[in-house]
């Protein structure tokens, strides 16, 4: 699923203050049970990070995790590169609830996205980052997803993967469950589609976005209410990345519903 050149030795190793701060955000506790176990700090940089260390020590007293000063080479060996900024943290797993058992958590009049078939953890992280910025209320994932390398995803998503409510469901059951809550379903799909900017994307809405290679499964497409496409210009014959498509699609939904929906 991933190679040794892109993945830290510890899957739930979070690198850098942006990712670590996301795990420590008290506002995510309602839907994210991940905890920091140990923070590692480059001992040669400690005098250069008084604010970060002060924050971490304060939170360590509250939450009971350990802070260890380590040699920079040891920190580099623990992480997947040298972009950690001198700080990394080992975290516990995050439990992603089943959608079928969490329907009471789905907002009335909300905006949710089902991601299917994204095959690269960085692209997945970038996609979640775009969706979070557009004010998406939550993301639905298939059972096989990239949250098994949560630290890498948190880094590529600038911590937003930890701040985004997430649920797990088999692809075939996602749309029926949302329709049972009064939602319409729109797929990002070329066939039998209408232009994105001509579509009615009023809330409540479930948007389905597939990966560049595998796309969206037939079981999902058969249940959709409408298919929407991004109209390309010039002689472009390819496709956008999932992250770029997600940004275009999600921000158009946000634009159409600006008066009735805002990020909470």
PDB file of N, CA and C in Angstrom, residues 137-211:
ATOM      1  N   UNK A 137     -18.646  19.249   6.283  1.00  0.00           N
ATOM      2  CA  UNK A 137     -18.991  18.847   7.649  1.00  0.00           C
ATOM      3  C   UNK A 137     -18.392  17.508   8.055  1.00  0.00           C
ATOM      4  N   UNK A 138     -18.041  16.669   7.097  1.00  0.00           N
ATOM      5  CA  UNK A 138     -17.469  15.379   7.422  1.00  0.00           C
ATOM      6  C   UNK A 138     -17.143  14.595   6.168  1.00  0.00           C
ATOM      7  N   UNK A 139     -16.287  13.591   6.319  1.00  0.00           N
ATOM      8  CA  UNK A 139     -15.835  12.760   5.209  1.00  0.00           C
ATOM      9  C   UNK A 139     -16.161  11.305   5.502  1.00  0.00           C
ATOM     10  N   UNK A 140     -16.662  10.602   4.481  1.00  0.00           N
ATOM     11  CA  UNK A 140     -16.933   9.176   4.586  1.00  0.00           C
ATOM     12  C   UNK A 140     -15.847   8.435   3.821  1.00  0.00           C
ATOM     13  N   UNK A 141     -15.320   7.384   4.420  1.00  0.00           N
ATOM     14  CA  UNK A 141     -14.245   6.609   3.812  1.00  0.00           C
ATOM     15  C   UNK A 141     -14.643   5.149   3.695  1.00  0.00           C
ATOM     16  N   UNK A 142     -14.139   4.447   2.672  1.00  0.00           N
ATOM     17  CA  UNK A 142     -14.329   2.991   2.610  1.00  0.00           C
ATOM     18  C   UNK A 142     -13.482   2.323   3.677  1.00  0.00           C
ATOM     19  N   UNK A 143     -13.757   1.061   4.001  1.00  0.00           N
ATOM     20  CA  UNK A 143     -12.975   0.384   5.058  1.00  0.00           C
ATOM     21  C   UNK A 143     -11.480   0.397   4.801  1.00  0.00           C
ATOM     22  N   UNK A 144     -11.064   0.245   3.558  1.00  0.00           N
ATOM     23  CA  UNK A 144      -9.636   0.306   3.225  1.00  0.00           C
ATOM     24  C   UNK A 144      -9.317   1.751   2.868  1.00  0.00           C
ATOM     25  N   UNK A 145      -8.623   2.426   3.763  1.00  0.00           N
ATOM     26  CA  UNK A 145      -8.351   3.841   3.537  1.00  0.00           C
ATOM     27  C   UNK A 145      -6.970   4.194   4.082  1.00  0.00           C
ATOM     28  N   UNK A 146      -6.585   5.451   3.883  1.00  0.00           N
ATOM     29  CA  UNK A 146      -5.220   5.874   4.203  1.00  0.00           C
ATOM     30  C   UNK A 146      -5.028   6.326   5.642  1.00  0.00           C
ATOM     31  N   UNK A 147      -6.033   6.201   6.498  1.00  0.00           N
ATOM     32  CA  UNK A 147      -5.849   6.626   7.879  1.00  0.00           C
ATOM     33  C   UNK A 147      -4.965   5.661   8.673  1.00  0.00           C
ATOM     34  N   UNK A 148      -4.565   4.559   8.050  1.00  0.00           N
ATOM     35  CA  UNK A 148      -3.594   3.676   8.678  1.00  0.00           C
ATOM     36  C   UNK A 148      -2.203   4.279   8.745  1.00  0.00           C
ATOM     37  N   UNK A 149      -1.961   5.318   7.949  1.00  0.00           N
ATOM     38  CA  UNK A 149      -0.700   6.070   8.013  1.00  0.00           C
ATOM     39  C   UNK A 149      -1.059   7.506   8.374  1.00  0.00           C
ATOM     40  N   UNK A 150      -1.687   7.641   9.516  1.00  0.00           N
ATOM     41  CA  UNK A 150      -2.291   8.916   9.911  1.00  0.00           C
ATOM     42  C   UNK A 150      -1.283  10.045  10.032  1.00  0.00           C
ATOM     43  N   UNK A 151      -0.076   9.750  10.469  1.00  0.00           N
ATOM     44  CA  UNK A 151       0.925  10.799  10.609  1.00  0.00           C
ATOM     45  C   UNK A 151       1.291  11.407   9.268  1.00  0.00           C
ATOM     46  N   UNK A 152       1.450  10.560   8.266  1.00  0.00           N
ATOM     47  CA  UNK A 152       1.768  11.045   6.932  1.00  0.00           C
ATOM     48  C   UNK A 152       0.599  11.862   6.377  1.00  0.00           C
ATOM     49  N   UNK A 153      -0.623  11.373   6.588  1.00  0.00           N
ATOM     50  CA  UNK A 153      -1.816  12.086   6.118  1.00  0.00           C
ATOM     51  C   UNK A 153      -1.948  13.428   6.836  1.00  0.00           C
ATOM     52  N   UNK A 154      -1.677  13.445   8.135  1.00  0.00           N
ATOM     53  CA  UNK A 154      -1.774  14.698   8.890  1.00  0.00           C
ATOM     54  C   UNK A 154      -0.777  15.724   8.374  1.00  0.00           C
ATOM     55  N   UNK A 155       0.411  15.263   8.017  1.00  0.00           N
ATOM     56  CA  UNK A 155       1.423  16.193   7.501  1.00  0.00           C
ATOM     57  C   UNK A 155       0.997  16.760   6.154  1.00  0.00           C
ATOM     58  N   UNK A 156       0.515  15.904   5.233  1.00  0.00           N
ATOM     59  CA  UNK A 156       0.123  16.385   3.911  1.00  0.00           C
ATOM     60  C   UNK A 156      -1.159  17.205   3.944  1.00  0.00           C
ATOM     61  N   UNK A 157      -1.979  16.989   4.966  1.00  0.00           N
ATOM     62  CA  UNK A 157      -3.230  17.757   5.073  1.00  0.00           C
ATOM     63  C   UNK A 157      -3.090  18.972   5.981  1.00  0.00           C
ATOM     64  N   UNK A 158      -1.866  19.259   6.436  1.00  0.00           N
ATOM     65  CA  UNK A 158      -1.610  20.371   7.368  1.00  0.00           C
ATOM     66  C   UNK A 158      -2.465  20.233   8.618  1.00  0.00           C
ATOM     67  N   UNK A 159      -2.626  19.005   9.092  1.00  0.00           N
ATOM     68  CA  UNK A 159      -3.348  18.752  10.337  1.00  0.00           C
ATOM     69  C   UNK A 159      -4.851  18.665  10.197  1.00  0.00           C
ATOM     70  N   UNK A 160      -5.402  18.984   9.020  1.00  0.00           N
ATOM     71  CA  UNK A 160      -6.858  19.032   8.901  1.00  0.00           C
ATOM     72  C   UNK A 160      -7.503  17.652   8.938  1.00  0.00           C
ATOM     73  N   UNK A 161      -6.741  16.594   8.623  1.00  0.00           N
ATOM     74  CA  UNK A 161      -7.306  15.244   8.714  1.00  0.00           C
ATOM     75  C   UNK A 161      -7.716  14.913  10.142  1.00  0.00           C
ATOM     76  N   UNK A 162      -7.046  15.494  11.126  1.00  0.00           N
ATOM     77  CA  UNK A 162      -7.414  15.263  12.520  1.00  0.00           C
ATOM     78  C   UNK A 162      -8.597  16.127  12.947  1.00  0.00           C
ATOM     79  N   UNK A 163      -8.821  17.230  12.248  1.00  0.00           N
ATOM     80  CA  UNK A 163      -9.907  18.146  12.596  1.00  0.00           C
ATOM     81  C   UNK A 163     -11.195  17.846  11.844  1.00  0.00           C
ATOM     82  N   UNK A 164     -11.132  16.917  10.916  1.00  0.00           N
ATOM     83  CA  UNK A 164     -12.293  16.573  10.095  1.00  0.00           C
ATOM     84  C   UNK A 164     -13.017  15.362  10.672  1.00  0.00           C
ATOM     85  N   UNK A 165     -14.309  15.465  10.962  1.00  0.00           N
ATOM     86  CA  UNK A 165     -15.075  14.273  11.344  1.00  0.00           C
ATOM     87  C   UNK A 165     -15.043  13.250  10.213  1.00  0.00           C
ATOM     88  N   UNK A 166     -14.804  11.993  10.550  1.00  0.00           N
ATOM     89  CA  UNK A 166     -14.720  10.941   9.545  1.00  0.00           C
ATOM     90  C   UNK A 166     -15.517   9.722   9.985  1.00  0.00           C
ATOM     91  N   UNK A 167     -16.086   9.028   8.997  1.00  0.00           N
ATOM     92  CA  UNK A 167     -16.858   7.821   9.223  1.00  0.00           C
ATOM     93  C   UNK A 167     -16.449   6.784   8.193  1.00  0.00           C
ATOM     94  N   UNK A 168     -16.696   5.523   8.495  1.00  0.00           N
ATOM     95  CA  UNK A 168     -16.355   4.419   7.594  1.00  0.00           C
ATOM     96  C   UNK A 168     -17.629   3.702   7.174  1.00  0.00           C
ATOM     97  N   UNK A 169     -17.708   3.358   5.887  1.00  0.00           N
ATOM     98  CA  UNK A 169     -18.859   2.611   5.385  1.00  0.00           C
ATOM     99  C   UNK A 169     -18.485   1.882   4.108  1.00  0.00           C
ATOM    100  N   UNK A 170     -19.139   0.762   3.840  1.00  0.00           N
ATOM    101  CA  UNK A 170     -18.990   0.096   2.558  1.00  0.00           C
ATOM    102  C   UNK A 170     -19.585   0.999   1.485  1.00  0.00           C
ATOM    103  N   UNK A 171     -18.930   1.104   0.316  1.00  0.00           N
ATOM    104  CA  UNK A 171     -19.400   2.024  -0.716  1.00  0.00           C
ATOM    105  C   UNK A 171     -20.886   1.891  -1.058  1.00  0.00           C
ATOM    106  N   UNK A 172     -21.383   0.660  -1.156  1.00  0.00           N
ATOM    107  CA  UNK A 172     -22.767   0.453  -1.588  1.00  0.00           C
ATOM    108  C   UNK A 172     -23.791   0.975  -0.590  1.00  0.00           C
ATOM    109  N   UNK A 173     -23.401   1.160   0.657  1.00  0.00           N
ATOM    110  CA  UNK A 173     -24.380   1.587   1.654  1.00  0.00           C
ATOM    111  C   UNK A 173     -24.355   3.083   1.940  1.00  0.00           C
ATOM    112  N   UNK A 174     -23.358   3.792   1.413  1.00  0.00           N
ATOM    113  CA  UNK A 174     -23.205   5.204   1.767  1.00  0.00           C
ATOM    114  C   UNK A 174     -24.388   6.044   1.305  1.00  0.00           C
ATOM    115  N   UNK A 175     -24.717   5.993   0.013  1.00  0.00           N
ATOM    116  CA  UNK A 175     -25.790   6.835  -0.509  1.00  0.00           C
ATOM    117  C   UNK A 175     -27.141   6.477   0.119  1.00  0.00           C
ATOM    118  N   UNK A 176     -27.526   5.194   0.210  1.00  0.00           N
ATOM    119  CA  UNK A 176     -28.802   4.891   0.856  1.00  0.00           C
ATOM    120  C   UNK A 176     -28.900   5.414   2.285  1.00  0.00           C
ATOM    121  N   UNK A 177     -27.809   5.355   3.030  1.00  0.00           N
ATOM    122  CA  UNK A 177     -27.841   5.851   4.402  1.00  0.00           C
ATOM    123  C   UNK A 177     -28.055   7.358   4.424  1.00  0.00           C
ATOM    124  N   UNK A 178     -27.422   8.072   3.524  1.00  0.00           N
ATOM    125  CA  UNK A 178     -27.603   9.523   3.485  1.00  0.00           C
ATOM    126  C   UNK A 178     -28.983   9.904   2.946  1.00  0.00           C
ATOM    127  N   UNK A 179     -29.476   9.159   1.970  1.00  0.00           N
ATOM    128  CA  UNK A 179     -30.817   9.447   1.472  1.00  0.00           C
ATOM    129  C   UNK A 179     -31.858   9.248   2.560  1.00  0.00           C
ATOM    130  N   UNK A 180     -31.589   8.300   3.445  1.00  0.00           N
ATOM    131  CA  UNK A 180     -32.482   8.101   4.571  1.00  0.00           C
ATOM    132  C   UNK A 180     -32.509   9.280   5.528  1.00  0.00           C
ATOM    133  N   UNK A 181     -31.499  10.134   5.415  1.00  0.00           N
ATOM    134  CA  UNK A 181     -31.433  11.352   6.229  1.00  0.00           C
ATOM    135  C   UNK A 181     -31.894  12.576   5.439  1.00  0.00           C
ATOM    136  N   UNK A 182     -32.435  12.358   4.243  1.00  0.00           N
ATOM    137  CA  UNK A 182     -32.960  13.457   3.452  1.00  0.00           C
ATOM    138  C   UNK A 182     -31.960  14.137   2.548  1.00  0.00           C
ATOM    139  N   UNK A 183     -30.826  13.504   2.314  1.00  0.00           N
ATOM    140  CA  UNK A 183     -29.771  14.080   1.475  1.00  0.00           C
ATOM    141  C   UNK A 183     -29.945  13.665   0.015  1.00  0.00           C
ATOM    142  N   UNK A 184     -29.478  14.533  -0.900  1.00  0.00           N
ATOM    143  CA  UNK A 184     -29.270  14.167  -2.288  1.00  0.00           C
ATOM    144  C   UNK A 184     -27.802  13.793  -2.466  1.00  0.00           C
ATOM    145  N   UNK A 185     -27.540  13.003  -3.523  1.00  0.00           N
ATOM    146  CA  UNK A 185     -26.171  12.560  -3.781  1.00  0.00           C
ATOM    147  C   UNK A 185     -25.726  13.014  -5.156  1.00  0.00           C
ATOM    148  N   UNK A 186     -24.567  13.664  -5.217  1.00  0.00           N
ATOM    149  CA  UNK A 186     -23.996  14.119  -6.482  1.00  0.00           C
ATOM    150  C   UNK A 186     -22.622  13.490  -6.664  1.00  0.00           C
ATOM    151  N   UNK A 187     -22.392  12.880  -7.828  1.00  0.00           N
ATOM    152  CA  UNK A 187     -21.105  12.264  -8.132  1.00  0.00           C
ATOM    153  C   UNK A 187     -20.299  13.138  -9.079  1.00  0.00           C
ATOM    154  N   UNK A 188     -19.010  13.216  -8.846  1.00  0.00           N
ATOM    155  CA  UNK A 188     -18.104  13.836  -9.810  1.00  0.00           C
ATOM    156  C   UNK A 188     -17.812  12.793 -10.879  1.00  0.00           C
ATOM    157  N   UNK A 189     -18.517  12.885 -12.001  1.00  0.00           N
ATOM    158  CA  UNK A 189     -18.491  11.837 -13.015  1.00  0.00           C
ATOM    159  C   UNK A 189     -18.779  12.454 -14.381  1.00  0.00           C
ATOM    160  N   UNK A 190     -18.049  12.036 -15.409  1.00  0.00           N
ATOM    161  CA  UNK A 190     -18.198  12.584 -16.750  1.00  0.00           C
ATOM    162  C   UNK A 190     -19.477  12.093 -17.432  1.00  0.00           C
ATOM    163  N   UNK A 191     -19.740  10.784 -17.362  1.00  0.00           N
ATOM    164  CA  UNK A 191     -20.870  10.214 -18.101  1.00  0.00           C
ATOM    165  C   UNK A 191     -22.210  10.705 -17.544  1.00  0.00           C
ATOM    166  N   UNK A 192     -23.120  11.009 -18.474  1.00  0.00           N
ATOM    167  CA  UNK A 192     -24.477  11.438 -18.111  1.00  0.00           C
ATOM    168  C   UNK A 192     -24.439  12.576 -17.095  1.00  0.00           C
ATOM    169  N   UNK A 193     -23.572  13.549 -17.338  1.00  0.00           N
ATOM    170  CA  UNK A 193     -23.350  14.599 -16.348  1.00  0.00           C
ATOM    171  C   UNK A 193     -23.787  15.962 -16.865  1.00  0.00           C
ATOM    172  N   UNK A 194     -23.897  16.899 -15.935  1.00  0.00           N
ATOM    173  CA  UNK A 194     -24.125  18.290 -16.285  1.00  0.00           C
ATOM    174  C   UNK A 194     -22.953  19.116 -15.753  1.00  0.00           C
ATOM    175  N   UNK A 195     -22.770  20.272 -16.357  1.00  0.00           N
ATOM    176  CA  UNK A 195     -21.674  21.131 -15.935  1.00  0.00           C
ATOM    177  C   UNK A 195     -21.847  21.537 -14.475  1.00  0.00           C
ATOM    178  N   UNK A 196     -20.745  21.536 -13.764  1.00  0.00           N
ATOM    179  CA  UNK A 196     -20.755  21.867 -12.341  1.00  0.00           C
ATOM    180  C   UNK A 196     -21.498  23.163 -12.047  1.00  0.00           C
ATOM    181  N   UNK A 197     -21.263  24.168 -12.888  1.00  0.00           N
ATOM    182  CA  UNK A 197     -21.814  25.490 -12.611  1.00  0.00           C
ATOM    183  C   UNK A 197     -23.267  25.648 -13.067  1.00  0.00           C
ATOM    184  N   UNK A 198     -23.820  24.589 -13.663  1.00  0.00           N
ATOM    185  CA  UNK A 198     -25.237  24.580 -14.010  1.00  0.00           C
ATOM    186  C   UNK A 198     -26.036  23.675 -13.074  1.00  0.00           C
ATOM    187  N   UNK A 199     -25.370  22.991 -12.172  1.00  0.00           N
ATOM    188  CA  UNK A 199     -26.017  22.026 -11.290  1.00  0.00           C
ATOM    189  C   UNK A 199     -26.578  22.699 -10.053  1.00  0.00           C
ATOM    190  N   UNK A 200     -27.664  22.141  -9.559  1.00  0.00           N
ATOM    191  CA  UNK A 200     -28.234  22.570  -8.282  1.00  0.00           C
ATOM    192  C   UNK A 200     -27.548  21.770  -7.183  1.00  0.00           C
ATOM    193  N   UNK A 201     -26.704  22.430  -6.432  1.00  0.00           N
ATOM    194  CA  UNK A 201     -25.936  21.768  -5.377  1.00  0.00           C
ATOM    195  C   UNK A 201     -26.367  22.260  -4.001  1.00  0.00           C
ATOM    196  N   UNK A 202     -27.651  22.512  -3.868  1.00  0.00           N
ATOM    197  CA  UNK A 202     -28.175  22.984  -2.589  1.00  0.00           C
ATOM    198  C   UNK A 202     -28.108  21.879  -1.538  1.00  0.00           C
ATOM    199  N   UNK A 203     -27.990  22.293  -0.309  1.00  0.00           N
ATOM    200  CA  UNK A 203     -27.883  21.369   0.810  1.00  0.00           C
ATOM    201  C   UNK A 203     -29.273  20.903   1.259  1.00  0.00           C
ATOM    202  N   UNK A 204     -29.341  19.731   1.889  1.00  0.00           N
ATOM    203  CA  UNK A 204     -28.252  18.834   2.290  1.00  0.00           C
ATOM    204  C   UNK A 204     -27.729  18.026   1.101  1.00  0.00           C
ATOM    205  N   UNK A 205     -26.416  17.826   1.076  1.00  0.00           N
ATOM    206  CA  UNK A 205     -25.786  17.202  -0.084  1.00  0.00           C
ATOM    207  C   UNK A 205     -24.664  16.265   0.336  1.00  0.00           C
ATOM    208  N   UNK A 206     -24.640  15.101  -0.312  1.00  0.00           N
ATOM    209  CA  UNK A 206     -23.510  14.184  -0.240  1.00  0.00           C
ATOM    210  C   UNK A 206     -22.816  14.230  -1.591  1.00  0.00           C
ATOM    211  N   UNK A 207     -21.539  14.616  -1.594  1.00  0.00           N
ATOM    212  CA  UNK A 207     -20.739  14.678  -2.815  1.00  0.00           C
ATOM    213  C   UNK A 207     -19.793  13.485  -2.837  1.00  0.00           C
ATOM    214  N   UNK A 208     -19.743  12.788  -3.971  1.00  0.00           N
ATOM    215  CA  UNK A 208     -18.871  11.619  -4.096  1.00  0.00           C
ATOM    216  C   UNK A 208     -17.744  11.955  -5.054  1.00  0.00           C
ATOM    217  N   UNK A 209     -16.507  11.758  -4.605  1.00  0.00           N
ATOM    218  CA  UNK A 209     -15.317  12.042  -5.399  1.00  0.00           C
ATOM    219  C   UNK A 209     -14.465  10.782  -5.471  1.00  0.00           C
ATOM    220  N   UNK A 210     -14.079  10.386  -6.665  1.00  0.00           N
ATOM    221  CA  UNK A 210     -13.257   9.192  -6.843  1.00  0.00           C
ATOM    222  C   UNK A 210     -11.812   9.526  -7.150  1.00  0.00           C
ATOM    223  N   UNK A 211     -10.972   8.514  -7.125  1.00  0.00           N
ATOM    224  CA  UNK A 211      -9.568   8.691  -7.469  1.00  0.00           C
ATOM    225  C   UNK A 211      -9.374   8.779  -8.967  1.00  0.00           C
TER     226      UNK A 211
END
